[in-house]
Coordinates of C-alpha atoms in Angstrom, one line a residue:
M143 CA 0.0 0.0 0.0
S144 CA 1.3 3.4 -0.8
E145 CA 1.8 6.3 1.7
T146 CA -1.1 8.2 0.3
E147 CA -4.4 6.4 -0.4
Q148 CA -6.8 7.8 -2.9
G149 CA -8.3 11.0 -1.6
G150 CA -6.9 10.6 1.8
V151 CA -4.2 11.8 4.0
S152 CA -1.1 10.0 4.6
R153 CA -0.2 8.6 8.0
R154 CA 3.1 10.5 8.2
T155 CA 1.0 13.8 7.7
V156 CA -1.3 12.8 10.7
T157 CA 1.7 11.8 12.9
K158 CA 3.4 15.1 12.2
A159 CA 0.1 17.0 13.0
M160 CA -0.2 15.1 16.3
A161 CA 3.4 15.9 17.3
W162 CA 2.7 19.6 17.0
A163 CA -0.7 19.4 18.6
V164 CA 0.4 17.9 22.0
P165 CA 3.0 20.7 22.9
A166 CA 0.6 23.4 22.0
V167 CA -2.0 22.2 24.5
A168 CA 0.6 21.7 27.2
V169 CA 1.8 25.3 26.7
A170 CA -1.7 26.8 26.8
S171 CA -2.7 25.0 30.0
T172 CA 0.2 26.8 31.9
V173 CA -1.0 30.3 31.2
P174 CA -3.7 30.6 34.0
I175 CA -1.1 29.5 36.6
A176 CA 1.3 32.3 35.5
A177 CA -1.4 34.8 35.4
A178 CA -2.8 34.0 38.9
S179 CA 0.6 35.2 40.4
E180 CA 0.1 38.6 38.9
V181 CA -2.3 40.3 41.3
P182 CA -1.3 44.0 41.7
V183 CA -1.0 45.2 45.3
T184 CA -0.9 49.1 45.4
L185 CA -0.1 51.4 48.4
T186 CA -1.9 54.3 47.0
G187 CA -0.2 57.2 49.3
V188 CA -3.5 58.0 51.0
G189 CA -2.9 57.8 54.7
C190 CA -3.1 59.4 58.1
K191 CA -2.0 59.1 61.5
E192 CA -3.8 58.4 64.9
P193 CA -3.2 60.6 67.9
G194 CA -0.5 60.0 70.4
N195 CA 3.2 59.6 70.4
P196 CA 4.5 57.2 69.1
K197 CA 1.8 56.9 66.4
Y198 CA -0.1 54.3 64.6
Y199 CA -0.3 55.0 60.9
R200 CA -3.2 54.0 58.3
F201 CA -2.7 53.6 54.6
Q202 CA -4.9 52.8 51.8
V203 CA -4.1 49.5 49.8
V204 CA -5.7 48.5 46.5
I205 CA -5.7 44.9 45.5
T206 CA -6.8 44.0 41.9
N207 CA -7.8 40.3 41.4
D208 CA -8.8 39.7 37.8
N209 CA -8.3 36.1 38.1
N210 CA -11.2 33.4 38.2
S211 CA -10.4 32.3 41.8
P212 CA -10.0 34.3 45.1
V213 CA -6.5 35.2 46.3
T214 CA -5.3 35.7 49.7
V215 CA -2.8 38.5 50.5
Y216 CA -0.9 38.3 53.9
F217 CA 0.3 41.6 55.3
D218 CA 3.6 40.7 56.8
S219 CA 5.1 43.9 58.1
F220 CA 5.0 47.8 57.5
T221 CA 7.8 50.2 57.4
V222 CA 7.7 53.9 57.8
N223 CA 10.9 55.9 57.2
G224 CA 13.1 52.8 57.6
V225 CA 11.5 51.6 60.8
N226 CA 9.8 48.2 60.4
K227 CA 6.9 47.1 62.5
T228 CA 4.6 44.1 63.0
P229 CA 1.9 43.0 63.1
V230 CA -0.1 44.9 60.3
D231 CA -3.9 45.0 61.2
P232 CA -5.5 43.4 59.4
T233 CA -3.0 40.4 59.0
S234 CA -4.7 39.3 55.7
T235 CA -7.4 39.7 53.2
T236 CA -9.1 37.3 50.8
V237 CA -10.1 39.1 47.5
P238 CA -12.9 37.3 45.5
A239 CA -12.4 36.6 41.8
F240 CA -12.7 39.4 39.4
T241 CA -12.9 42.1 42.2
R242 CA -10.8 45.3 43.2
R243 CA -10.6 45.7 46.9
T244 CA -9.7 48.9 48.6
I245 CA -8.8 48.1 52.3
T246 CA -7.2 50.2 54.9
V247 CA -4.2 48.7 56.8
R248 CA -3.0 49.9 60.2
A249 CA 0.6 49.5 61.8
G250 CA 2.6 51.1 64.5
T251 CA 4.0 52.4 66.6
F252 CA 6.2 55.1 64.7
A253 CA 7.7 58.3 65.6
D254 CA 5.7 61.3 64.4
S255 CA 6.3 62.1 60.8
A256 CA 4.2 64.2 58.4
N257 CA 6.5 63.2 55.4
G258 CA 8.3 60.2 54.2
T259 CA 8.2 56.7 52.7
A260 CA 5.9 54.0 53.6
T261 CA 6.4 50.2 52.6
L262 CA 4.0 47.3 53.0
F263 CA 5.6 43.9 52.9
Y264 CA 3.2 41.1 51.8
T265 CA 2.9 37.5 50.8
L266 CA 0.8 36.3 47.8
N267 CA 0.8 32.9 46.3
G268 CA 3.8 32.0 48.4
M269 CA 5.9 34.8 47.0
S270 CA 7.0 37.8 49.1
D271 CA 6.8 41.2 47.6
E272 CA 6.3 45.0 48.6
A273 CA 4.4 48.0 47.7
S274 CA 5.9 51.5 48.6
T275 CA 4.7 55.1 48.5
G276 CA 5.9 58.5 49.5
F277 CA 3.7 60.6 51.7
N278 CA 3.4 64.3 52.6
D279 CA 1.5 66.2 55.2
L280 CA -0.3 63.1 56.7
P281 CA -3.4 64.6 58.4
P282 CA -4.5 63.2 61.9
T283 CA -7.5 61.1 62.3
T284 CA -9.0 63.4 64.9
G285 CA -8.8 67.0 66.4
Q286 CA -7.7 70.2 64.6
G287 CA -7.2 69.7 61.0
A288 CA -8.6 66.2 60.8
G289 CA -8.6 65.7 57.2
C290 CA -8.0 62.1 57.1
L291 CA -9.9 60.3 54.4
L292 CA -9.4 56.9 56.3
Q293 CA -11.5 57.7 59.2
D294 CA -13.4 54.4 59.4
F295 CA -11.3 51.4 60.6
P296 CA -11.5 48.6 59.7
Y297 CA -12.6 49.6 56.2
Q298 CA -12.8 47.8 52.9
V299 CA -14.8 48.1 49.8
D300 CA -15.1 45.8 46.8
V301 CA -15.8 46.7 43.2
P302 CA -16.6 44.0 40.8
L303 CA -14.3 44.0 37.6

């Protein structure tokens, strides 16, 4: 029998096609796993300080989960102007699938500072990472000049994507 039968496809052509089809399926199946690890965690720069000295600081965090399953972010520690503190309140948050969560985190105690740099250290999908922001003229949560946008604590709001 010849390699090509009348009006048909050769066995060699079918075998070549199968050899290319299998790797393509394997590569495509890894994409969702890689995408799941890319959930942006942003420290927005919106913050304020609670009364007292030393002080607790509050900062707004935005987590965007555009994956089809929930993700948990663990807040490990918080640094203000080079001073690192634990615990962070809350210690974690689980963001539903296809959701943008805005949440206020709180940490302290720190020396009084209206200007500087804040860094949130967190763990997501077993990987440690950080989000940083500069801040200027942090308002107090109470009293004279209380212009804090983060009055309510704890605070979180979810917006579907």
